[in-house]
C-alpha positions as a printed NumPy array, in Angstrom:
array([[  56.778,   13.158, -133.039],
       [  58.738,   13.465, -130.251],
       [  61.108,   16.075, -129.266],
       [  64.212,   15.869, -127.48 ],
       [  64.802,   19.613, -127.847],
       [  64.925,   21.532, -124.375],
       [  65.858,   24.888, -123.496],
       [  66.932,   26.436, -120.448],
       [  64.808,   28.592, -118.457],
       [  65.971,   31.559, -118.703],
       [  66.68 ,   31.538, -122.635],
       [  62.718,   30.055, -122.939],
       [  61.765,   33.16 , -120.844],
       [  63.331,   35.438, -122.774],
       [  61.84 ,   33.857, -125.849],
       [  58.506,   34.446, -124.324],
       [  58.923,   37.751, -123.008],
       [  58.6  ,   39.167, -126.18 ],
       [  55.801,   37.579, -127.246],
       [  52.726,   39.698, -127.514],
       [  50.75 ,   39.792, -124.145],
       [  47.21 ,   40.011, -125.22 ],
       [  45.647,   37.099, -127.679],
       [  41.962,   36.72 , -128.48 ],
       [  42.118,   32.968, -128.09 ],
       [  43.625,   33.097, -123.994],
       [  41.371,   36.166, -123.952],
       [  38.707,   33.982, -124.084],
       [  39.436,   31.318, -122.283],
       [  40.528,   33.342, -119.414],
       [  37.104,   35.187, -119.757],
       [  35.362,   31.426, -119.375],
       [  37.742,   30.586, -116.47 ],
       [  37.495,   33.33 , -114.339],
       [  33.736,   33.729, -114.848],
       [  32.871,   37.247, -114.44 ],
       [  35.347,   37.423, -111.669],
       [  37.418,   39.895, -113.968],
       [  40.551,   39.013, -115.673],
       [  44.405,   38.653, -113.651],
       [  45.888,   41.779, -113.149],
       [  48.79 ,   40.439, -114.98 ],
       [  48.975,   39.418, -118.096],
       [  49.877,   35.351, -119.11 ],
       [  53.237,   36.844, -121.076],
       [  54.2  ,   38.674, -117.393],
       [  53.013,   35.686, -115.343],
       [  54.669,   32.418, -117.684],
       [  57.766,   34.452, -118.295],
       [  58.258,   34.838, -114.415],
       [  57.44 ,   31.595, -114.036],
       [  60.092,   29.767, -116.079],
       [  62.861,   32.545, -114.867],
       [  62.235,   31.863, -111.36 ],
       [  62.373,   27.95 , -112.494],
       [  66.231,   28.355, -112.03 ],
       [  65.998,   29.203, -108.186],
       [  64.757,   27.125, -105.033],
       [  61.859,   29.376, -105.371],
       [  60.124,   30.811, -102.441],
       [  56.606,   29.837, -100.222],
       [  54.48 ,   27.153, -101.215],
       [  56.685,   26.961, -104.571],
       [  59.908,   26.326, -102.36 ],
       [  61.722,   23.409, -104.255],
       [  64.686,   21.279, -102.961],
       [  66.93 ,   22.032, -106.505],
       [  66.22 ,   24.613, -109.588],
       [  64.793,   23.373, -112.862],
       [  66.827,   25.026, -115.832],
       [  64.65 ,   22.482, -117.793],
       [  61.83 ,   24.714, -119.93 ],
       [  60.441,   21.195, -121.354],
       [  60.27 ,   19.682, -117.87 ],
       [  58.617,   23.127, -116.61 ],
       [  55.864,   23.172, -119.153],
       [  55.175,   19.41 , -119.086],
       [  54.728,   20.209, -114.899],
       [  52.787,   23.559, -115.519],
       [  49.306,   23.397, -114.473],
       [  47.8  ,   26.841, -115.743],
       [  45.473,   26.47 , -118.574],
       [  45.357,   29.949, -119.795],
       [  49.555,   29.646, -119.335],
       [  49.56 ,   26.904, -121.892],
       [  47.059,   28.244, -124.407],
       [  49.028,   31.601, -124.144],
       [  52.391,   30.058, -125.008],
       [  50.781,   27.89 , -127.751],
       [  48.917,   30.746, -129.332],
       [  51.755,   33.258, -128.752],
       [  54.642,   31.206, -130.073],
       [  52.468,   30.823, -133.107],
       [  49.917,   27.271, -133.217],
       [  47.811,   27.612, -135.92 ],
       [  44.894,   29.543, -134.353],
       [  41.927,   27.267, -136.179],
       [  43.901,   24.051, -134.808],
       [  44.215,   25.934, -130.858],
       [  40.704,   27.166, -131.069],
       [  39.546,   23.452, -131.535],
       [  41.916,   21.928, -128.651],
       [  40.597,   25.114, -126.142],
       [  36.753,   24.126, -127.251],
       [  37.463,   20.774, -126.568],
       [  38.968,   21.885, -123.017],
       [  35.904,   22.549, -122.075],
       [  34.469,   19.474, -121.736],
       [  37.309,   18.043, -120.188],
       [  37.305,   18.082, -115.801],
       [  39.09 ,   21.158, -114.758],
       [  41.563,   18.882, -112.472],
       [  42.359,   17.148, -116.369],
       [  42.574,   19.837, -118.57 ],
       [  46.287,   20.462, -118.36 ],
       [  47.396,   16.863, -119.333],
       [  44.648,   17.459, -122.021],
       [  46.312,   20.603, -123.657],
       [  49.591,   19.479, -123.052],
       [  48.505,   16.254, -125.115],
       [  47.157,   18.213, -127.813],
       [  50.164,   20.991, -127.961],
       [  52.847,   18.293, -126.657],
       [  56.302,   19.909, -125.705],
       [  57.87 ,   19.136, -129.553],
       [  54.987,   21.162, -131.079],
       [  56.087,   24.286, -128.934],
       [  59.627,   23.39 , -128.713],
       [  59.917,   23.489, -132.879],
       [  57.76 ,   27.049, -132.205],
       [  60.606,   28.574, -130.348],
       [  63.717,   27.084, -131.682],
       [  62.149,   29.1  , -134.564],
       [  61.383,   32.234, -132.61 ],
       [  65.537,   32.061, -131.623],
       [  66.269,   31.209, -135.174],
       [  64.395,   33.92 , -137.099],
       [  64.55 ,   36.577, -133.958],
       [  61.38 ,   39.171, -133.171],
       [  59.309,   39.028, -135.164]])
């Protein structure tokens, strides 16, 4: 299933911002990531809802681009932050035996991969559906 659904960046970032930061699942896989190195100082609810808002400007140092994005499909098909996609998946609500599997399977997958790997196992009309029904039903 494909979805043509999009929203813009700023309402997906508002969507996301109130999500709830902290989930066992990115936990984890931020934990295997960063390798004893300790976790981000920020969490992946501070860090993808920045990301998307800022989206809708030129940006700013190495993330300078020529036009803004108001696309939130296009951003998350472009993102390349593991724990970013696991968080959205698991915060907007995946089933969490179904994102478990996908972040297990991750793992054998080369790091320089493993985004077009999630993003083929939580595909943009998977979390798309996930928010439209975040905006329908409102905080949860």
């Amino acid at each position: 299933m494909t979805s043509d659904l999009d929203f813009d960046v700023a309402v997906f970032a508002r969507i996301l911002s109130g999500l709830e930061a902290h989930l066992p699942i990115t936990q984890e896989l931020e934990e295997r990531i960063f390798k004893g190195r300790g976790s981000p100082w920020w969490s992946q609810q501070e860090h993808m809802t920045s990301w998307f808002r800022s989206q809708a400007t030129t940006g700013s140092g190495s993330f300078t681009r020529a036009t803004p994005n108001r696309s939130a499909k296009t951003t998350y098909n472009r993102l390349q932050s593991p724990e970013g996609l696991v968080w959205i998946a698991e915060a907007l609500g995946v089933n969490p035996i179904l994102l478990q599997m996908v972040v297990n399977d991750s793992a054998a997958v080369p790091s320089r991969s493993r985004c077009a790997f999630l993003r083929k196992e939580l595909p943009w009309s998977m979390i798309a559906e996930l928010a439209q029904r975040r905006l329908r039903e409102g905080p949860q």
